[in-house]
Coordinates of C-alpha atoms in Angstrom, one line a residue:
Chain A
M221 CA -47.9 3.7 -55.7
I222 CA -44.7 4.7 -57.3
Q223 CA -42.9 1.5 -58.2
W224 CA -39.2 2.3 -57.1
G225 CA -37.8 -1.3 -58.5
L226 CA -34.1 -1.5 -57.7
F227 CA -33.4 2.1 -57.0
N228 CA -32.4 1.4 -53.6
Y229 CA -29.8 -1.0 -54.7
W230 CA -28.3 1.1 -57.4
I231 CA -27.7 3.5 -53.9
V232 CA -26.2 0.8 -52.5
V233 CA -23.6 0.3 -55.0
V234 CA -22.7 3.9 -55.7
L235 CA -22.4 4.1 -52.0
M236 CA -20.3 1.1 -51.4
M237 CA -17.9 2.4 -54.4
T238 CA -17.5 5.6 -52.9
G239 CA -16.7 4.5 -49.6
F240 CA -14.3 1.5 -51.0
F241 CA -12.7 4.2 -52.9
I242 CA -12.0 6.7 -50.3
V243 CA -10.7 4.2 -47.9
I244 CA -8.2 3.1 -50.6
S245 CA -7.1 6.2 -52.2
H246 CA -7.1 8.7 -49.4
G247 CA -4.0 9.0 -47.5
N248 CA -5.4 11.0 -44.3
L249 CA -6.6 8.6 -41.6
I250 CA -9.5 10.0 -40.3
K251 CA -10.9 10.6 -44.1
K252 CA -10.6 6.3 -44.3
I253 CA -12.6 6.1 -41.3
V254 CA -15.4 8.2 -43.0
G255 CA -14.8 5.8 -46.0
L256 CA -15.0 3.1 -44.2
N257 CA -18.3 4.4 -42.4
I258 CA -19.8 5.3 -46.1
F259 CA -19.0 1.5 -47.3
Q260 CA -20.5 0.0 -44.0
A261 CA -23.4 2.3 -44.6
S262 CA -24.0 0.7 -48.0
V263 CA -24.4 -2.6 -46.4
F264 CA -26.9 -1.3 -44.0
I265 CA -29.4 -0.2 -46.9
L266 CA -28.7 -3.2 -48.5
Y267 CA -30.2 -5.3 -45.5
I268 CA -32.6 -3.0 -44.9
S269 CA -33.7 -3.0 -48.4
I270 CA -33.9 -7.0 -48.7
G271 CA -36.3 -7.0 -45.7
K272 CA -38.6 -4.5 -47.1
V273 CA -41.8 -6.2 -48.6
D274 CA -43.5 -3.9 -51.3
E275 CA -46.8 -2.6 -49.5
G276 CA -45.7 -4.4 -46.2
T277 CA -46.0 -2.5 -42.8
A278 CA -44.2 -2.8 -39.5
P279 CA -44.4 -6.1 -38.2
I280 CA -47.0 -5.4 -35.2
L281 CA -49.7 -7.8 -35.6
D282 CA -53.0 -5.9 -36.0
D283 CA -56.2 -6.7 -37.6
R284 CA -55.9 -3.7 -40.2
F285 CA -52.7 -5.4 -41.6
S286 CA -52.2 -8.7 -43.6
V287 CA -48.5 -7.7 -45.1
Y288 CA -45.4 -7.3 -43.1
S289 CA -41.8 -6.2 -43.8
N290 CA -39.3 -9.3 -42.6
P291 CA -37.8 -8.0 -39.4
L292 CA -35.1 -10.2 -39.4
P293 CA -32.7 -8.2 -41.4
H294 CA -33.4 -5.0 -39.7
V295 CA -32.6 -6.7 -36.4
L296 CA -29.2 -8.1 -37.9
I297 CA -28.3 -5.0 -39.5
L298 CA -29.0 -3.3 -35.7
T299 CA -26.4 -5.6 -34.6
A300 CA -24.0 -4.6 -37.6
I301 CA -24.6 -1.4 -36.7
V302 CA -23.4 -1.5 -33.4
V303 CA -20.3 -3.1 -34.5
G304 CA -19.7 -0.5 -36.9
V305 CA -20.0 2.6 -34.3
A306 CA -17.6 0.3 -32.1
T307 CA -14.8 -0.3 -34.9
S308 CA -15.2 3.7 -35.7
A309 CA -14.6 4.8 -32.2
L310 CA -11.7 2.3 -31.9
G311 CA -10.2 3.5 -35.5
L312 CA -10.7 7.1 -34.2
A313 CA -9.3 6.5 -30.5
L314 CA -6.4 5.0 -32.7
V315 CA -6.0 7.8 -34.9
V316 CA -5.8 10.2 -31.7
R317 CA -2.7 8.0 -30.4
I318 CA -1.1 7.8 -33.7
R319 CA -1.3 11.8 -34.0
E320 CA 0.3 11.9 -30.3
A321 CA 2.9 9.5 -31.4
Y322 CA 3.5 11.0 -35.0
G323 CA 2.5 14.5 -35.0
T324 CA 0.4 13.8 -37.9
V325 CA -2.3 11.9 -39.6
E326 CA -1.1 11.7 -43.4
E327 CA 0.0 8.3 -44.1
D328 CA 2.5 9.5 -46.0
E329 CA 4.2 11.5 -43.7
I330 CA 4.0 8.7 -41.2
L331 CA 5.5 6.3 -43.4
D332 CA 8.4 9.0 -44.0
Q333 CA 9.0 9.1 -40.1
D334 CA 9.3 5.4 -39.7
D335 CA 11.7 5.3 -42.6
E336 CA 13.6 7.7 -41.0
S337 CA 14.3 5.7 -37.6
Chain B
M78 CA -26.4 -30.9 -16.9
I79 CA -23.4 -29.7 -17.4
G80 CA -22.2 -32.5 -19.9
A81 CA -25.3 -31.2 -22.0
N82 CA -24.5 -27.3 -21.9
L83 CA -20.9 -27.8 -22.6
P84 CA -21.0 -25.9 -26.0
A85 CA -22.9 -22.9 -24.2
L86 CA -20.1 -22.8 -21.2
Q87 CA -17.2 -22.5 -23.9
I88 CA -18.5 -19.6 -24.9
V89 CA -20.1 -17.7 -21.9
L90 CA -17.1 -18.6 -19.5
P91 CA -14.5 -16.4 -21.3
L92 CA -17.1 -14.2 -22.4
V93 CA -18.4 -13.5 -18.3
A94 CA -14.7 -13.6 -17.5
A95 CA -13.6 -10.8 -19.4
P96 CA -15.1 -7.9 -18.0
L97 CA -14.5 -9.6 -14.3
C98 CA -10.8 -8.6 -15.2
V99 CA -11.5 -5.4 -15.1
V100 CA -13.5 -5.8 -11.9
L101 CA -10.3 -7.4 -10.2
A102 CA -7.6 -4.9 -11.1
R103 CA -4.7 -6.1 -9.7
P104 CA -2.1 -7.6 -12.0
N105 CA -1.4 -10.7 -10.5
L106 CA -4.8 -11.7 -9.4
V107 CA -6.1 -11.2 -13.1
W108 CA -3.4 -13.0 -14.5
G109 CA -4.3 -16.1 -12.0
F110 CA -7.8 -15.6 -13.0
A111 CA -7.5 -15.2 -16.4
T112 CA -5.1 -18.5 -16.8
A113 CA -7.7 -20.2 -14.6
V114 CA -10.6 -19.6 -16.8
S115 CA -8.7 -20.3 -20.0
W116 CA -7.4 -23.9 -18.6
T117 CA -11.3 -24.6 -18.2
A118 CA -12.2 -23.5 -21.5
M119 CA -9.7 -26.2 -22.5
A120 CA -10.9 -28.5 -20.2
V121 CA -14.5 -28.1 -21.9
A122 CA -13.1 -28.3 -25.3
V123 CA -11.4 -31.5 -24.5
A124 CA -14.5 -32.8 -23.0
L125 CA -16.5 -31.5 -26.3
L126 CA -14.0 -33.2 -28.7
V127 CA -14.7 -36.6 -26.4
Q128 CA -18.3 -36.4 -26.8
V129 CA -18.1 -35.8 -30.8
L130 CA -15.9 -38.6 -31.0
D131 CA -18.2 -40.7 -29.0
G132 CA -21.7 -39.9 -29.9
G133 CA -21.1 -38.0 -33.1
T134 CA -22.2 -34.2 -34.0
I135 CA -23.4 -31.9 -31.4
S136 CA -26.6 -29.6 -32.2
Y137 CA -27.1 -27.0 -29.5
Q138 CA -30.1 -24.8 -29.5
L139 CA -29.3 -21.4 -27.6
G140 CA -32.6 -20.6 -25.5
G141 CA -34.3 -23.5 -26.4
W142 CA -35.1 -22.3 -30.2
E143 CA -35.0 -24.7 -33.0
P144 CA -32.7 -24.3 -35.8
P145 CA -33.2 -22.7 -38.3
W146 CA -35.0 -19.8 -36.4
G147 CA -32.7 -19.8 -33.3
I148 CA -28.9 -20.1 -33.4
E149 CA -27.4 -23.3 -33.2
Y150 CA -24.1 -24.1 -32.1
R151 CA -23.3 -27.0 -34.3
I152 CA -20.1 -29.3 -33.3
D153 CA -18.7 -32.0 -35.4
L154 CA -14.9 -32.8 -35.8
A155 CA -13.6 -30.1 -37.8
N156 CA -14.6 -27.2 -35.1
A157 CA -14.3 -29.7 -32.0
F158 CA -10.6 -29.8 -33.4
V159 CA -10.3 -26.1 -33.9
L160 CA -11.9 -25.5 -30.4
L161 CA -9.1 -27.9 -29.2
I162 CA -6.5 -25.8 -30.9
V163 CA -7.5 -22.6 -30.1
S164 CA -8.1 -23.2 -26.3
S165 CA -5.2 -25.3 -25.8
I166 CA -2.5 -22.5 -27.6
S167 CA -4.4 -20.0 -25.2
A168 CA -4.0 -22.3 -22.1
I169 CA -0.4 -22.5 -22.5
V170 CA 0.3 -18.5 -23.9
L171 CA -1.1 -17.6 -20.5
P172 CA 1.2 -18.9 -18.0
F173 CA 4.1 -17.8 -20.5
A174 CA 2.2 -14.2 -20.6
H175 CA 2.7 -13.4 -16.8
A176 CA 6.4 -12.4 -17.0
S177 CA 6.5 -11.2 -20.5
V178 CA 3.4 -8.8 -19.6
V179 CA 5.0 -7.4 -16.4
E180 CA 7.7 -6.3 -18.7
E181 CA 6.0 -5.0 -22.1
I182 CA 2.7 -3.4 -20.8
P183 CA 2.3 -0.8 -18.5
E184 CA 0.9 -2.1 -14.9
D185 CA -2.2 0.0 -15.1
R186 CA -3.3 -1.6 -18.2
V187 CA -2.6 -5.2 -17.5
S188 CA -6.1 -6.2 -16.3
L189 CA -7.3 -4.2 -19.4
F190 CA -5.0 -6.4 -21.5
Y191 CA -6.1 -9.5 -19.8
C192 CA -9.9 -8.2 -20.6
M193 CA -9.3 -8.1 -24.3
Y194 CA -7.2 -11.0 -24.5
L195 CA -10.5 -12.9 -23.0
L196 CA -12.6 -11.2 -25.4
C197 CA -10.2 -12.2 -28.1
L198 CA -10.3 -16.1 -27.0
T199 CA -14.3 -15.8 -26.9
G200 CA -14.3 -14.6 -30.3
L201 CA -12.4 -16.9 -32.1
L202 CA -14.0 -19.8 -30.4
G203 CA -17.1 -18.3 -31.0
I204 CA -16.3 -18.4 -34.9
A205 CA -15.6 -22.0 -34.6
I206 CA -18.5 -23.2 -32.8
T207 CA -21.6 -21.5 -34.2
G208 CA -23.5 -23.1 -37.2
D209 CA -25.1 -19.8 -38.0
V210 CA -23.3 -17.5 -40.4
F211 CA -24.5 -14.2 -38.9
N212 CA -23.4 -15.6 -35.9
V213 CA -19.6 -16.0 -37.5
F214 CA -19.7 -12.2 -38.3
V215 CA -20.5 -11.1 -34.7
F216 CA -18.0 -13.1 -33.1
L217 CA -15.5 -12.3 -35.9
E218 CA -15.9 -8.7 -35.2
I219 CA -15.4 -9.6 -31.2
S220 CA -12.3 -11.2 -31.6
S221 CA -11.0 -8.4 -34.7
L222 CA -11.9 -5.7 -32.1
S223 CA -9.9 -7.1 -29.3
S224 CA -7.1 -8.0 -31.5
Y225 CA -6.8 -4.7 -32.8
V226 CA -6.7 -3.4 -29.2
L227 CA -4.0 -5.9 -28.1
I228 CA -1.7 -4.9 -31.4
S229 CA -1.9 -1.5 -30.6
L230 CA -0.8 -1.9 -26.9
G231 CA 2.8 -2.9 -28.6
R232 CA 5.9 -0.5 -27.2
D233 CA 7.0 0.7 -30.6
R234 CA 4.6 3.4 -32.1
R235 CA 4.6 1.6 -35.4
A236 CA 2.3 -1.1 -32.9
L237 CA -0.2 1.7 -33.6
T238 CA -0.3 2.1 -37.4
A239 CA 0.1 -1.7 -38.0
A240 CA -3.3 -2.1 -35.5
Y241 CA -4.7 0.9 -37.6
Q242 CA -4.0 -0.9 -40.7
Y243 CA -5.4 -4.2 -39.4
L244 CA -8.5 -2.1 -38.5
I245 CA -9.3 -1.0 -41.7
M246 CA -8.2 -4.1 -43.9
G247 CA -10.1 -6.1 -41.2
T248 CA -13.0 -4.2 -41.5
I249 CA -13.1 -4.4 -44.8
G250 CA -13.3 -8.4 -44.8
A251 CA -15.7 -8.5 -42.3
T252 CA -18.1 -6.4 -44.4
F253 CA -17.6 -8.1 -47.4
Y254 CA -18.5 -11.4 -45.7
L255 CA -21.3 -9.3 -44.4
I256 CA -22.4 -8.4 -47.7
G257 CA -22.0 -12.0 -48.9
I258 CA -24.4 -13.6 -45.9
G259 CA -26.8 -10.8 -47.2
L260 CA -27.2 -11.8 -50.5
L261 CA -26.9 -15.6 -49.3
Y262 CA -30.3 -14.6 -47.1
A263 CA -31.7 -12.6 -49.9
M264 CA -32.0 -15.8 -51.8
T265 CA -32.6 -18.8 -49.2
G266 CA -34.2 -16.9 -46.2
T267 CA -32.1 -18.8 -43.7
L268 CA -28.6 -18.2 -42.1
N269 CA -28.5 -21.7 -40.7
M270 CA -25.1 -23.3 -42.1
A271 CA -27.1 -26.9 -42.6
D272 CA -30.0 -24.9 -43.8
L273 CA -28.0 -22.8 -46.4
A274 CA -26.4 -26.2 -47.7
A275 CA -30.0 -27.9 -48.2
R276 CA -31.5 -24.9 -50.0
L277 CA -28.3 -23.3 -52.2
P278 CA -28.5 -26.2 -54.9
A279 CA -31.7 -24.7 -56.0
V280 CA -30.5 -21.7 -56.6
A281 CA -26.8 -21.9 -57.3
E282 CA -27.1 -20.9 -60.7
T283 CA -28.3 -17.6 -60.1
R284 CA -25.5 -14.6 -60.1
T285 CA -26.7 -13.3 -56.6
V286 CA -25.0 -16.8 -55.0
Q287 CA -21.9 -16.6 -57.3
A288 CA -21.5 -12.9 -56.2
A289 CA -22.2 -14.0 -52.7
F290 CA -19.5 -16.8 -52.8
A291 CA -17.3 -14.1 -54.2
F292 CA -17.6 -11.7 -51.1
L293 CA -17.5 -14.3 -49.0
V294 CA -14.1 -15.9 -50.1
I295 CA -12.4 -12.7 -50.1
G296 CA -13.8 -11.3 -47.1
I297 CA -12.3 -14.4 -45.2
G298 CA -9.7 -14.3 -47.4
L299 CA -8.7 -11.0 -45.8
K300 CA -9.2 -12.4 -42.4
A301 CA -7.0 -15.4 -43.1
A302 CA -4.1 -13.5 -44.8
I303 CA -4.5 -15.1 -48.2
F304 CA -1.9 -13.8 -50.4
P305 CA -2.3 -10.7 -51.8
L306 CA -4.5 -10.1 -48.9
H307 CA -2.0 -10.7 -46.4
T308 CA -0.2 -7.1 -46.1
W309 CA -1.7 -6.3 -42.6
L310 CA -0.3 -9.4 -41.4
P311 CA 3.9 -8.4 -41.0
N312 CA 3.5 -5.3 -38.9
A313 CA 0.7 -6.8 -37.0
Y314 CA 3.0 -9.5 -35.9
C315 CA 5.8 -8.0 -35.4
Y316 CA 5.1 -4.7 -33.4
A317 CA 2.7 -6.8 -31.3
P318 CA 3.5 -7.4 -27.6
S319 CA 5.0 -10.9 -27.8
V320 CA 2.3 -12.7 -25.8
V321 CA -0.3 -11.2 -28.6
T322 CA 1.9 -12.3 -31.6
A323 CA 2.7 -16.0 -29.9
F324 CA -1.5 -16.4 -29.5
L325 CA -2.7 -14.8 -32.7
A326 CA -0.3 -16.1 -34.8
A327 CA -1.2 -19.4 -33.6
T328 CA -4.8 -19.2 -33.8
A329 CA -6.5 -16.2 -35.6
T330 CA -5.5 -17.2 -39.3
K331 CA -6.0 -20.8 -38.3
V332 CA -9.9 -19.9 -37.2
A333 CA -10.2 -17.9 -40.4
I334 CA -8.9 -20.7 -42.4
Y335 CA -11.5 -23.0 -40.6
V336 CA -14.6 -20.4 -41.4
L337 CA -13.5 -20.8 -45.1
L338 CA -13.5 -24.4 -45.5
R339 CA -16.9 -24.2 -43.9
V340 CA -18.3 -22.0 -46.5
L341 CA -16.3 -23.7 -49.2
F342 CA -17.7 -27.4 -48.3
T343 CA -20.2 -27.3 -46.1
I344 CA -22.5 -24.5 -47.3
F345 CA -21.5 -24.5 -50.6
G346 CA -20.4 -27.6 -51.2
T347 CA -17.5 -29.3 -53.2
E348 CA -19.3 -30.0 -56.4
F349 CA -20.1 -25.9 -56.3
T350 CA -16.9 -24.8 -55.0
L351 CA -14.5 -27.1 -57.0
G352 CA -16.7 -28.2 -59.8
E353 CA -19.1 -25.3 -61.1
I354 CA -16.6 -22.3 -60.1
A355 CA -13.7 -24.3 -60.2
L356 CA -11.8 -21.9 -57.5
Q357 CA -9.0 -24.2 -57.5
W358 CA -7.8 -22.4 -60.4
V359 CA -8.0 -19.2 -58.6
L360 CA -6.3 -20.9 -55.1
I361 CA -3.4 -22.9 -56.5
P362 CA -1.6 -19.6 -58.3
L363 CA -2.2 -17.6 -55.2
A364 CA -1.0 -20.7 -52.7
L365 CA 2.1 -20.8 -55.4
A366 CA 2.9 -17.2 -55.0
A367 CA 2.5 -17.2 -51.1
M368 CA 5.0 -19.9 -50.7
F369 CA 7.3 -18.3 -53.2
V370 CA 7.2 -14.6 -52.7
A371 CA 6.4 -14.6 -48.8
S372 CA 9.5 -17.0 -48.0
T373 CA 11.6 -15.0 -50.3
V374 CA 10.6 -12.0 -48.5
A375 CA 11.4 -13.8 -45.1
I376 CA 14.8 -14.5 -46.0
F377 CA 15.2 -11.0 -46.3
Q378 CA 13.8 -9.1 -43.5
T379 CA 16.2 -8.5 -40.5
D380 CA 13.5 -8.2 -37.6
V381 CA 13.1 -12.1 -37.0
K382 CA 9.5 -11.5 -35.7
R383 CA 8.7 -10.0 -39.1
L384 CA 10.7 -13.0 -40.4
L385 CA 8.5 -15.4 -39.0
A386 CA 5.3 -13.4 -39.7
Y387 CA 6.1 -13.8 -43.7
S388 CA 7.0 -17.4 -43.4
S389 CA 3.1 -17.6 -41.5
V390 CA 1.9 -15.8 -44.9
A391 CA 4.0 -18.8 -46.8
Q392 CA 2.6 -21.6 -44.2
I393 CA -0.9 -20.3 -45.1
G394 CA -0.3 -21.0 -48.7
Y395 CA 0.2 -24.3 -47.9
M396 CA -3.0 -24.6 -46.3
V397 CA -5.1 -23.1 -49.4
L398 CA -3.0 -25.2 -51.8
G399 CA -4.5 -28.4 -49.4
I400 CA -7.8 -27.3 -50.3
S401 CA -7.5 -26.8 -53.6
F402 CA -6.4 -29.8 -54.4
G403 CA -9.8 -31.2 -54.4
N404 CA -9.2 -34.7 -52.6
L405 CA -9.5 -36.0 -49.1
T406 CA -6.0 -36.1 -48.8
G407 CA -5.4 -32.4 -49.6
L408 CA -8.0 -31.2 -47.2
T409 CA -6.5 -33.7 -44.5
A410 CA -3.4 -32.3 -44.8
T411 CA -4.6 -28.7 -44.5
I412 CA -6.7 -29.5 -41.3
V413 CA -3.5 -31.2 -40.0
H414 CA -1.3 -28.4 -40.9
L415 CA -3.8 -25.8 -39.0
F416 CA -2.9 -27.7 -35.5
N417 CA 0.8 -28.3 -36.7
H418 CA 1.5 -24.9 -37.8
A419 CA -0.3 -23.8 -34.6
V420 CA 2.2 -25.8 -32.4
I421 CA 5.3 -24.5 -34.8
K422 CA 4.3 -21.0 -34.9
G423 CA 3.1 -20.5 -31.3
G424 CA 6.1 -22.2 -30.3
L425 CA 8.6 -19.9 -32.4
F426 CA 6.8 -16.7 -31.6
M427 CA 7.3 -17.8 -27.9
V428 CA 10.7 -18.3 -28.1
M429 CA 11.3 -14.6 -29.7
G430 CA 8.8 -13.4 -26.6
C431 CA 11.9 -15.0 -24.3
V432 CA 14.3 -13.2 -26.6
F433 CA 12.5 -9.9 -26.5
L434 CA 12.1 -10.0 -22.7
R435 CA 15.9 -10.0 -22.2
L436 CA 16.9 -8.2 -24.8
G437 CA 14.7 -5.6 -25.5
S438 CA 14.7 -6.2 -29.3
S439 CA 14.3 -9.0 -32.0
H440 CA 16.5 -7.7 -34.6
I441 CA 19.0 -10.5 -35.9
R442 CA 21.8 -8.4 -35.3
D443 CA 21.2 -8.4 -31.7
L444 CA 20.5 -12.2 -31.3
A445 CA 24.0 -12.6 -32.7
G446 CA 25.8 -14.9 -30.2
L447 CA 22.6 -15.5 -28.0
G448 CA 23.2 -19.3 -28.2
R449 CA 25.6 -18.8 -25.8
T450 CA 24.2 -17.0 -23.3
M451 CA 20.3 -18.1 -23.7
P452 CA 21.1 -21.8 -24.6
W453 CA 17.6 -22.9 -23.8
T454 CA 15.9 -20.5 -25.7
M455 CA 18.1 -21.1 -28.6
A456 CA 18.1 -24.8 -28.7
A457 CA 14.0 -24.2 -28.6
F458 CA 14.1 -22.3 -32.0
V459 CA 16.4 -24.8 -33.4
T460 CA 13.7 -27.5 -32.8
G461 CA 10.8 -24.9 -33.7
G462 CA 12.5 -24.4 -36.7
L463 CA 13.4 -27.7 -37.8
S464 CA 9.9 -28.1 -37.3
L465 CA 9.0 -25.2 -39.5
I466 CA 11.1 -26.3 -42.2
G467 CA 10.0 -30.1 -42.3
V468 CA 12.4 -32.3 -40.7
P469 CA 11.2 -35.9 -40.2
L470 CA 10.1 -36.7 -36.8
T471 CA 8.4 -33.3 -36.6
T472 CA 5.0 -31.9 -37.2
G473 CA 6.0 -29.8 -40.0
F474 CA 7.1 -33.1 -41.8
I475 CA 3.8 -34.7 -41.3
S476 CA 1.9 -31.6 -43.0
K477 CA 4.0 -31.5 -45.7
W478 CA 4.1 -35.3 -46.4
M479 CA 0.7 -35.1 -46.4
L480 CA 0.6 -32.4 -48.6
L481 CA 2.9 -34.3 -51.1
Q482 CA 0.8 -37.4 -51.2
A483 CA -1.8 -34.9 -52.3
A484 CA -0.2 -33.8 -54.9
F485 CA 0.7 -36.8 -56.3
E486 CA -2.7 -38.4 -55.9
A487 CA -4.2 -35.2 -57.8
G488 CA -1.6 -35.6 -60.6
F489 CA 0.2 -32.2 -59.9
W490 CA 3.8 -33.3 -59.3
V491 CA 4.8 -29.9 -60.3
L492 CA 3.1 -28.6 -57.1
A493 CA 5.1 -31.2 -55.5
V494 CA 8.1 -29.9 -56.6
A495 CA 7.2 -26.3 -55.5
I496 CA 6.3 -27.9 -52.0
V497 CA 10.0 -29.1 -51.8
F498 CA 11.5 -26.5 -53.1
T499 CA 9.8 -23.5 -50.7
S500 CA 10.9 -25.9 -47.7
V501 CA 14.3 -25.1 -48.9
L502 CA 13.5 -21.5 -49.0
A503 CA 12.7 -22.4 -45.3
I504 CA 16.0 -23.9 -44.3
V505 CA 17.6 -20.8 -45.6
Y506 CA 15.9 -18.0 -43.3
V507 CA 15.9 -20.6 -40.3
W508 CA 19.9 -20.8 -41.0
R509 CA 20.1 -17.3 -41.2
V510 CA 18.8 -16.6 -37.3
V511 CA 20.6 -20.1 -36.1
E512 CA 24.1 -18.6 -38.1
S513 CA 23.9 -15.7 -36.4
A514 CA 23.1 -16.9 -32.8
Y515 CA 25.5 -19.8 -32.9
F516 CA 28.3 -18.5 -35.2
R517 CA 28.6 -14.9 -34.3
E518 CA 30.8 -13.3 -31.4
P519 CA 28.0 -12.0 -29.1
S520 CA 26.6 -9.0 -29.4
E521 CA 26.5 -6.0 -26.8
K522 CA 23.1 -7.0 -25.8
A523 CA 23.3 -11.0 -26.2
A524 CA 26.4 -10.7 -23.7
K525 CA 24.6 -9.2 -21.4
A526 CA 21.4 -11.6 -21.6
S527 CA 20.8 -14.2 -19.4
E528 CA 18.3 -17.3 -19.6
A529 CA 14.6 -16.7 -19.8
P530 CA 12.5 -17.4 -16.7
L531 CA 11.4 -20.6 -16.2
S532 CA 7.5 -19.4 -16.4
M533 CA 8.5 -18.8 -19.8
L534 CA 10.8 -21.7 -20.6
I535 CA 8.4 -24.1 -19.5
P536 CA 5.2 -23.5 -21.8
T537 CA 7.8 -22.8 -24.8
W538 CA 9.3 -26.2 -24.3
I539 CA 5.9 -28.0 -24.1
L540 CA 4.8 -26.4 -27.3
I541 CA 8.3 -26.9 -28.7
L542 CA 8.2 -30.7 -27.4
A543 CA 4.6 -31.1 -28.8
N544 CA 6.3 -30.5 -32.3
I545 CA 8.5 -33.8 -31.8
Y546 CA 5.4 -35.9 -30.2
F547 CA 2.8 -34.7 -32.8
G548 CA 5.8 -35.7 -35.6
I549 CA 6.1 -39.1 -34.2
D550 CA 2.4 -40.0 -32.5
T551 CA -0.2 -38.9 -35.3
S552 CA -3.0 -40.9 -34.3
L553 CA -4.8 -37.8 -32.7
T554 CA -3.6 -35.3 -35.3
I555 CA -4.5 -37.4 -38.5
G556 CA -7.0 -39.6 -37.1
V557 CA -9.4 -36.6 -36.3
A558 CA -8.4 -34.7 -39.3
T559 CA -9.0 -37.5 -42.1
K560 CA -12.4 -37.7 -40.1
A561 CA -13.3 -34.3 -40.0
A562 CA -12.0 -33.9 -43.9
T563 CA -14.4 -36.8 -44.7
S564 CA -17.6 -35.0 -43.1
L565 CA -16.8 -31.1 -44.5
M566 CA -16.7 -33.1 -48.3
G567 CA -19.8 -35.1 -47.5
L568 CA -18.2 -38.2 -48.3
A569 CA -19.5 -41.3 -46.6
P570 CA -17.3 -42.0 -43.3

């Protein structure tokens, strides 16, 4: 059995920073939402990794197994995933409306239009 | 039976009522229904406060699962007080909403508007009532998602970008909060606030807990619009429909400040927050920056709604300052100001709702001479403005007086000077509006304006008069806040 150690958590950190950087640096409203999704996905992985017990199996009672993973973080993150989907949907819906109102999804062009009016 | 299940009713009632709004569909019917629901929610909140005052902390187990396994609704004086603030502001805003919503929201969306409004109310009440940190996250997202929608309903297209910006920053804040509680769960294996408080001291020295603390404070700071994390707030308040601004300005940031208090004092404890981490040395500069920068920016605003929004950022600075003194008076001042600021800003933004109804604008130029054509509305603004400044016999004075006392108690007399000086800045920005309304020739729009309808004036004046009432009789506000602060800091009553 290979010991992966903290591998998961390194992935979490890399994804978290990647997503966060995209949200901050990109001016394209859709790319911002993509960044936000990557950022949130990293947190999902963090929770799932916390709940994993080495050598543990899915928490279904059975005579053959004695070590189970902790299901609670997995259930929690299921809720957070739903929230994440709702947020993305709402965010994209707003982008559609913004595009109808301004004719663009670039942040700086929107700001220019607002300054003119 | 009902008495024992009040904590669940507080949440379930508006939650179930929200989708029913869509079914009812007819604008007037939906409005009446939402108002009735909101009044009932206020009655429940009052009953809960009375219960807590009589019998101490209520612990309600959802579905009969015992804490720390099940979700616990835990109501002590601090959150009973917040529940009362949120539900009573909502109960006053909804009668006001009828005329304003008809004017500002397209008819086919009115039922959806009230649906979102009730969901937002559910979320805010839920954050306040629950004793489970993950449950806070869920309710936080319910209230946030619905408020993004509510803000985007503003007539100006900039409402859309404001809602989008709030969505991005709000989601980052909520996700930071989620990371924080994930790390806490990894260290303690529990999500119940009381249980966390009991288990954290054993692992308080670890880097993970310190990182969790940082994530939680920043995440909640984004939601509470603590300077410099406030950038979403001015646009969101400025372009949202008037009703939404009045409701959110009076409740949303207050509830976030309440969560901050819970995390700092209940979960981590005074010793960890103000002793080991010494958060006051982060909070004091931020609070000062908020008070000075936001007040100064407010002076130069040309849109009155935006001016009031920047003033809100400054007022949040006062609340944060109260937390950072680390004494009982300071914390009491913060909790009292939660209530007082809700009453002040709720009232002032409702005045702007009346103005917007008649002028279709909240630009300071269009307000010129409005004191003549809308005397009652502008008189309400002046009274609310005096309270915002902190003139004696108003609620604003009580808050500032408590803050000054706390500053002297803690030996920070420099901060006391800062509090007085920023009040002067408040005089300047309130005066700009008053000067325009009373000492200028009426603008084209103001000359044609007539007084706002009674359905809007009466709720506005109820809140404005509450400013005077609670500025004179402080037994409810200071009495409850002192007890709440005592229990938050873990001191003997």
